[in-house]
Coordinates of N, CA and C in Angstrom, one line a residue:
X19 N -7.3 -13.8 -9.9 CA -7.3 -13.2 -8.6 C -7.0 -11.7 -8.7
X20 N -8.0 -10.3 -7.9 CA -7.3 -9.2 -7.9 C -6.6 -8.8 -7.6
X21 N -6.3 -9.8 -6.1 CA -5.6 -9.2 -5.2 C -5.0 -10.2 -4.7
X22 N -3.8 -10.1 -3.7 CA -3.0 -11.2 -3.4 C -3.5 -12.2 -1.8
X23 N -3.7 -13.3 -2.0 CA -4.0 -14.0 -0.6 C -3.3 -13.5 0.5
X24 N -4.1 -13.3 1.3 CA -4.1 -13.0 2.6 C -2.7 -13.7 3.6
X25 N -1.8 -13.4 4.0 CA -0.9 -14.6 4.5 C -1.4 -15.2 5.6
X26 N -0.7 -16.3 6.2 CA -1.6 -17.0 7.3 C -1.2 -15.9 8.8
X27 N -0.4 -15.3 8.4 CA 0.1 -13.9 9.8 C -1.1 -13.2 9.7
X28 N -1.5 -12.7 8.6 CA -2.5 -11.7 8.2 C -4.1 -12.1 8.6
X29 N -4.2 -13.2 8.2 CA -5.4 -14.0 8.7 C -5.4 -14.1 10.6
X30 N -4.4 -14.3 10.9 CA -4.3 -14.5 12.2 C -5.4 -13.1 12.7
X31 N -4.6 -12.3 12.2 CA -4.7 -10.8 12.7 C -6.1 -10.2 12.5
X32 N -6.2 -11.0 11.5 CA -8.0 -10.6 11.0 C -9.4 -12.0 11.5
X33 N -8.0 -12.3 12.6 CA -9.6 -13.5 12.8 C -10.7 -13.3 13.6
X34 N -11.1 -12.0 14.8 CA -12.1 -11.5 14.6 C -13.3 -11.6 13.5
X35 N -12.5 -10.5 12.3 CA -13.2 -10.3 11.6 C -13.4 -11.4 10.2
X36 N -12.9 -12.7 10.5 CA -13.1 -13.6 10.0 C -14.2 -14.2 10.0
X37 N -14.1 -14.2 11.2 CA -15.5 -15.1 12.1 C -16.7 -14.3 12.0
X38 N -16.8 -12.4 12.4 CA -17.6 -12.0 11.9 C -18.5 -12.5 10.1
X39 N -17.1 -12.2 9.5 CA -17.4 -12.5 8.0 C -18.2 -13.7 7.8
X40 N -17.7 -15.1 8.6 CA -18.5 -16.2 8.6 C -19.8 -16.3 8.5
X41 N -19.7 -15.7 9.6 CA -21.5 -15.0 10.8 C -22.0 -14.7 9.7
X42 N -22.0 -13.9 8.9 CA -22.6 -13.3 7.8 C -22.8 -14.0 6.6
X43 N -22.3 -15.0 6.5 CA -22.8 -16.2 5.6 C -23.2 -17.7 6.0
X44 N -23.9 -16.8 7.5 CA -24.1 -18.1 8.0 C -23.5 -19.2 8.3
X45 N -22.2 -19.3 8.7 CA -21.2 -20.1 8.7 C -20.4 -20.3 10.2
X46 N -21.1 -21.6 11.1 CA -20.8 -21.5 12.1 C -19.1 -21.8 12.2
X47 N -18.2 -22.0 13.5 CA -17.3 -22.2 13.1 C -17.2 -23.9 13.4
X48 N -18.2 -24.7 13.5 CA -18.0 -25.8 13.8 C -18.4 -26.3 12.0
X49 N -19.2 -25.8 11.3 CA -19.2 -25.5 9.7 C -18.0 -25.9 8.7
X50 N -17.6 -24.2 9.6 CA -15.7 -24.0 8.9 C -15.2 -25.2 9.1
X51 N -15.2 -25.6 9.8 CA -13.9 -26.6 10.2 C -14.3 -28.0 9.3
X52 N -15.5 -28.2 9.0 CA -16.3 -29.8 8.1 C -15.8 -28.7 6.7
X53 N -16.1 -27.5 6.2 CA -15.9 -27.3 4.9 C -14.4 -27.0 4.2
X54 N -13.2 -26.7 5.2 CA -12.1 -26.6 5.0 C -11.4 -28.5 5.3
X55 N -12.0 -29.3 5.8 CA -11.7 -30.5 5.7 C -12.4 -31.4 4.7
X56 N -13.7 -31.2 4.3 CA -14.4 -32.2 2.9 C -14.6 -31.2 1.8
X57 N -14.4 -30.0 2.1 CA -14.9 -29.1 0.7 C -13.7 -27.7 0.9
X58 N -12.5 -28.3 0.5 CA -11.8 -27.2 0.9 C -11.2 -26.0 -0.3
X59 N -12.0 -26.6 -1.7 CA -12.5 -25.7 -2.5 C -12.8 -24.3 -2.1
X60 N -14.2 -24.8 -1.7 CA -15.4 -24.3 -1.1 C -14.2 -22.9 -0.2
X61 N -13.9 -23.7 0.8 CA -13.2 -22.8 1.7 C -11.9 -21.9 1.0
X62 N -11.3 -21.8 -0.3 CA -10.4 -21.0 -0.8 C -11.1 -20.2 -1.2
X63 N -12.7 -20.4 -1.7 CA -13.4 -19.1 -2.2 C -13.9 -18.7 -1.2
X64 N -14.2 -19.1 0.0 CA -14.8 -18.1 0.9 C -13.1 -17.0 1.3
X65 N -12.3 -17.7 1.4 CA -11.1 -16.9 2.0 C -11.0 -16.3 0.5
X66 N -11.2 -16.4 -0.3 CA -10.8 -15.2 -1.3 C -11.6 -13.9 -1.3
X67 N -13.3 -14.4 -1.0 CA -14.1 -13.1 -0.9 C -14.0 -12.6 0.1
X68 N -12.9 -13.2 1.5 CA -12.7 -12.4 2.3 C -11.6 -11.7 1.9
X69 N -10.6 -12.4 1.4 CA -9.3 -10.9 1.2 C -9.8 -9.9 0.5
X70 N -11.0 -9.6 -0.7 CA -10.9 -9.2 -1.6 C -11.9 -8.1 -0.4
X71 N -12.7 -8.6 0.5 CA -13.5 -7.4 0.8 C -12.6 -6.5 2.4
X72 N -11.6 -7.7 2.8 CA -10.6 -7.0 3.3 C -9.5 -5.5 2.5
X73 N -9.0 -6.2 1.4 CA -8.4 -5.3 0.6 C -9.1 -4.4 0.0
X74 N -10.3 -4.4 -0.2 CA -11.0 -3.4 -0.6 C -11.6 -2.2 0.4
X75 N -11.3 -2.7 1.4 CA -11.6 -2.1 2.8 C -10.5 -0.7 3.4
X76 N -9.5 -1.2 3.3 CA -8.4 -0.9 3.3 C -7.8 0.2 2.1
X77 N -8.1 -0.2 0.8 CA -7.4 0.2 -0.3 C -8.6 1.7 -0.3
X78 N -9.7 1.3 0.2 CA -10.6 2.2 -0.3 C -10.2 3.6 0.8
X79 N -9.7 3.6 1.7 CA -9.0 4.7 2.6 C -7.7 4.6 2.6
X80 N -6.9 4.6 1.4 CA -5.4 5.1 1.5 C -5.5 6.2 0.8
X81 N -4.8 7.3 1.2 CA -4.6 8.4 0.5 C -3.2 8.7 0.6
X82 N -2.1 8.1 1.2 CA -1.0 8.4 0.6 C -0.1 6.7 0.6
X83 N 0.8 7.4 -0.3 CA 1.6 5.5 -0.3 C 3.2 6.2 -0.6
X84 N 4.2 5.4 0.1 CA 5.6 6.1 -0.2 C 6.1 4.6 -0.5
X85 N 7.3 5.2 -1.8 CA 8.0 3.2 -2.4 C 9.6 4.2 -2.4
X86 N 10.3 4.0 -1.0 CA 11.0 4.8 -1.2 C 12.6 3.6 -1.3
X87 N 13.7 3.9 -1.9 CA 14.9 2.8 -2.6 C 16.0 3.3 -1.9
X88 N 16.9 3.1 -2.4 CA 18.1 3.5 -2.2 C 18.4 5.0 -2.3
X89 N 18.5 5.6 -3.7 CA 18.4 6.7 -4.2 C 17.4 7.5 -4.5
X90 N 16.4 6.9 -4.2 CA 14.8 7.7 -5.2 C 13.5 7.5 -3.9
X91 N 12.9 8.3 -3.9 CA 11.3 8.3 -3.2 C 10.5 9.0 -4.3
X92 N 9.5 7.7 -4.1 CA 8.2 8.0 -5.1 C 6.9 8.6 -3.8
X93 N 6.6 9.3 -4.0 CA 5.4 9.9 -2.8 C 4.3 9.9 -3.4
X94 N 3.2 9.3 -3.1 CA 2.0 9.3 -3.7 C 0.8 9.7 -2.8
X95 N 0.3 10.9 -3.7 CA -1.2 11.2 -2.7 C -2.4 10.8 -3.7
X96 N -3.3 10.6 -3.2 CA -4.4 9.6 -3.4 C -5.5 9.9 -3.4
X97 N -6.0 11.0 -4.3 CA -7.5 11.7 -3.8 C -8.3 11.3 -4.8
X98 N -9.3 11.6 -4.9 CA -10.3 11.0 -5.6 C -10.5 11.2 -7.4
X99 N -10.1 12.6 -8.0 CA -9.8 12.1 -8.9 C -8.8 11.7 -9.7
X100 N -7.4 11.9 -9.4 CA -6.7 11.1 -10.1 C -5.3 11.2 -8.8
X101 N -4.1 10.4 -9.2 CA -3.0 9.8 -8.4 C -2.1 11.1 -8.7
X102 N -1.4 11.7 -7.7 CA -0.3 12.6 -7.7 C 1.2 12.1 -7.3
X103 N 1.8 12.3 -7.8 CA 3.2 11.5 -7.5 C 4.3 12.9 -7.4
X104 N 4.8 12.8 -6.6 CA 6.3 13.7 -5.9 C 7.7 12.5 -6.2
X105 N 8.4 12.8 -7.1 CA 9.2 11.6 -6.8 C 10.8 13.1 -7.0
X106 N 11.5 12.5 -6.1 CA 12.6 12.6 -5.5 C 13.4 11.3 -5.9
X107 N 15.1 12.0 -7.1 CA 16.1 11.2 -6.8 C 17.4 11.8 -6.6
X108 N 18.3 11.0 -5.7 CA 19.6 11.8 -5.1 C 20.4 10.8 -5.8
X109 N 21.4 12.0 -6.8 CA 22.8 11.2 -7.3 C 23.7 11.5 -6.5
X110 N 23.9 10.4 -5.8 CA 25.2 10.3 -4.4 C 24.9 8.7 -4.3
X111 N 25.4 8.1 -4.7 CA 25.8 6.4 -5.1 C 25.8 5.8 -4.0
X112 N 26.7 6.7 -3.1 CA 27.2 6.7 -1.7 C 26.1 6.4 -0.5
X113 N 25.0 7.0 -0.9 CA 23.5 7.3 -0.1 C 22.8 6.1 -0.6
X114 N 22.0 5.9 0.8 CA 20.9 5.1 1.2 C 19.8 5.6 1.8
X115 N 19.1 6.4 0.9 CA 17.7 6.8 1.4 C 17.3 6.2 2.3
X116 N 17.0 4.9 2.8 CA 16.7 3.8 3.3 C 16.9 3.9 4.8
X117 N 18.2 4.5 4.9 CA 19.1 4.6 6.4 C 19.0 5.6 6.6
X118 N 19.4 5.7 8.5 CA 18.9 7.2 9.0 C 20.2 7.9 8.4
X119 N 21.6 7.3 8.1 CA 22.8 8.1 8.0 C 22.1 9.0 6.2
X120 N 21.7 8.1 5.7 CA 21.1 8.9 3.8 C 20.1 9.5 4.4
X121 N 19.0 9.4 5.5 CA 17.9 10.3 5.1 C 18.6 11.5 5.8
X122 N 19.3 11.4 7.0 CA 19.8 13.0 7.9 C 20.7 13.6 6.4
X123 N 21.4 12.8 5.7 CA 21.6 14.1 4.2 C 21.4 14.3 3.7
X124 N 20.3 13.5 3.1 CA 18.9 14.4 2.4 C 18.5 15.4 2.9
X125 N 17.9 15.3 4.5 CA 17.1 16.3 4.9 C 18.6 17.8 5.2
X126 N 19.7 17.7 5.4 CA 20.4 18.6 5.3 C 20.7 19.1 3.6
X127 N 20.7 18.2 2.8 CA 20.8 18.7 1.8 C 19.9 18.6 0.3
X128 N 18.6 18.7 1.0 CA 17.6 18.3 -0.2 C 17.5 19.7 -1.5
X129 N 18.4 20.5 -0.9 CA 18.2 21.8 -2.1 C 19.2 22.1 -2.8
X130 N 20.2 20.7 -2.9 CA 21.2 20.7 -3.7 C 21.2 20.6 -5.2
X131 N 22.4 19.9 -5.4 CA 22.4 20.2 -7.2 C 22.4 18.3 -7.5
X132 N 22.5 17.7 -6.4 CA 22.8 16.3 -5.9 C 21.4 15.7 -5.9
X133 N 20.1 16.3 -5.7 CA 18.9 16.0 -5.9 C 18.0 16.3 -6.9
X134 N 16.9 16.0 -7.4 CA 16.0 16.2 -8.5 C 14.7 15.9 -8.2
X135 N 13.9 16.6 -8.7 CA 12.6 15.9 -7.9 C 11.9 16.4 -9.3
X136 N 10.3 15.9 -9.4 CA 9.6 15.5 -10.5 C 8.3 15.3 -10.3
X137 N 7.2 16.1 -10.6 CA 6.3 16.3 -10.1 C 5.5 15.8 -10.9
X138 N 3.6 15.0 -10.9 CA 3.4 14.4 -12.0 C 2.0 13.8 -11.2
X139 N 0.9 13.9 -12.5 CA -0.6 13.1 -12.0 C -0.7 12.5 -12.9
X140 N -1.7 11.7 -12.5 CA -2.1 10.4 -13.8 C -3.3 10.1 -13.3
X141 N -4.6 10.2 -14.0 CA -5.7 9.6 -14.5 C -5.7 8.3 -13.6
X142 N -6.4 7.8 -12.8 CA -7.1 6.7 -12.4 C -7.7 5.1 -13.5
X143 N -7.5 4.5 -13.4 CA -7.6 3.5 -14.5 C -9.7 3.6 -14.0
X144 N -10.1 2.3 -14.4 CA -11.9 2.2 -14.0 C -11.7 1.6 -12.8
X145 N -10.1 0.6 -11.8 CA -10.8 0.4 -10.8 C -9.3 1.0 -10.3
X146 N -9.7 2.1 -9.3 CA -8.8 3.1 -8.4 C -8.0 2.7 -7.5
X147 N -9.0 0.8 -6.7 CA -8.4 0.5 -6.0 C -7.2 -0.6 -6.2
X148 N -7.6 -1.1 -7.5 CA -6.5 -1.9 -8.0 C -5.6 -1.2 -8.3
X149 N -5.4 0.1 -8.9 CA -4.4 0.7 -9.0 C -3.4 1.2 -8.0
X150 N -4.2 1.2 -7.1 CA -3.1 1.9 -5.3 C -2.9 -0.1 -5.1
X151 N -3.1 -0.7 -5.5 CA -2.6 -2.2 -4.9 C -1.6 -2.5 -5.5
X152 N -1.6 -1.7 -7.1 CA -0.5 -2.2 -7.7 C 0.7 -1.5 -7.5
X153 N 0.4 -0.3 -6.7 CA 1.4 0.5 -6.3 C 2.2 -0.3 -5.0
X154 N 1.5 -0.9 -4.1 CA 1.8 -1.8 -3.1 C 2.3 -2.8 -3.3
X155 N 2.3 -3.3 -4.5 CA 2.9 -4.5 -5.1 C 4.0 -4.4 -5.5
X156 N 4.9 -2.8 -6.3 CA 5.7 -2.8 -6.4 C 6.5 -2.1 -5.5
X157 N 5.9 -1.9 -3.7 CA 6.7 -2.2 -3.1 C 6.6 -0.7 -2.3
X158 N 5.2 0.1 -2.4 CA 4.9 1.2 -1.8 C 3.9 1.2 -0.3
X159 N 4.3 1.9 0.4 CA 3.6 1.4 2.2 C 2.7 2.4 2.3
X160 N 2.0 2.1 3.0 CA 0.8 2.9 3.3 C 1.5 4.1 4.6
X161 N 0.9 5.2 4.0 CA 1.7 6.3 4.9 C 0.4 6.9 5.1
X162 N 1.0 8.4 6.4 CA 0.2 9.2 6.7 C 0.2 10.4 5.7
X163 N 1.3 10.3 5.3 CA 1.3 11.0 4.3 C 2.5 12.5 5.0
X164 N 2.7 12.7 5.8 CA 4.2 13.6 5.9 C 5.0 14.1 5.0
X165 N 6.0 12.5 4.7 CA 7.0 13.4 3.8 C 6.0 14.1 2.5
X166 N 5.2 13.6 2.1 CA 4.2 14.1 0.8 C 3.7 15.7 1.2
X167 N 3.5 15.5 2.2 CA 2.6 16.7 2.5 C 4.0 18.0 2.9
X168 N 5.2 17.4 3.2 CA 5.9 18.4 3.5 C 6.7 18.9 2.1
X169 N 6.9 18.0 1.2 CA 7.0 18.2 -0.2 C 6.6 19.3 -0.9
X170 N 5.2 19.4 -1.0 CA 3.8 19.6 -1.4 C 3.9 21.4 -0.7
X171 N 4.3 21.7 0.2 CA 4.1 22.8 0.5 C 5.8 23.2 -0.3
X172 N 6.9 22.5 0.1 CA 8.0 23.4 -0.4 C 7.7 23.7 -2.0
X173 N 7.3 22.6 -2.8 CA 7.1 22.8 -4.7 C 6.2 24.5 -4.4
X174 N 5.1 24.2 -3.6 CA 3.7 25.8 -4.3 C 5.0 26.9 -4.2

């Protein structure tokens, strides 16, 4: 599998375009309902080539992803030829990046001697999109991209 099944919240949310998807392989929904009850094989691969063309839908317009912890933010911009990473870590033990109380002292004190940050690109593997999924897998959100972009001007 490339990608991870759809949860049944996620499916909810995509059942429009479930049913479109159906439509398109000919698949009434009075169908669905005989092939997920006598061929329910059948029906884990259609729900597979739907997450996969879901995820690929999605993955194919992210351009930024943030995987931000306790102490550390990884910022990632996402352009076409290769992955750029901003990563930010604050030694203060005490701090929770996470919380508004750690980000208001970050943002008061991000030009300390208490912070470090680390700038860095990497080459694209042959599938671009699995690579930003795997980013998402270990736990990076789809952003607008902000803190990256506000980064990105203080480094030039």
């Amino acid at each position: 599998m490339k990608y991870t099944r759809l949860t049944k919240q996620q499916l909810e949310e995509l059942h429009q375009e479930f049913i479109n998807f159906l439509a398109t392989q000919s698949i009434t929904g009075t169908e669905w309902e005989m092939i997920k009850l006598h061929r329910p094989r059948v029906a884990e691969e259609e729900l597979d080539v739907f997450r996969d063309l879901v995820w690929e839908g999605v993955l194919q317009k992210v351009r930024y992803l943030e995987n931000i912890s306790e102490q550390q933010m990884h910022l990632f911009y996402l352009p076409e030829k290769e992955m750029k990473l901003i990563s930010v870590k604050v030694m203060n033990p005490k701090l929770d990046l996470r919380t508004a109380e750690g980000f208001n002292w970050f943002k008061k004190n991000w030009q300390s001697d208490f912070v470090e940050y680390l700038v860095a690109s990497k080459a694209y593997t042959d599938d671009k999109n699995l690579d930003k999924f795997k980013l998402i897998q270990q736990g990076a959100v789809i952003t607008k991209g902000d803190l990256y972009q506000w980064f990105d001007k203080i480094i030039e």
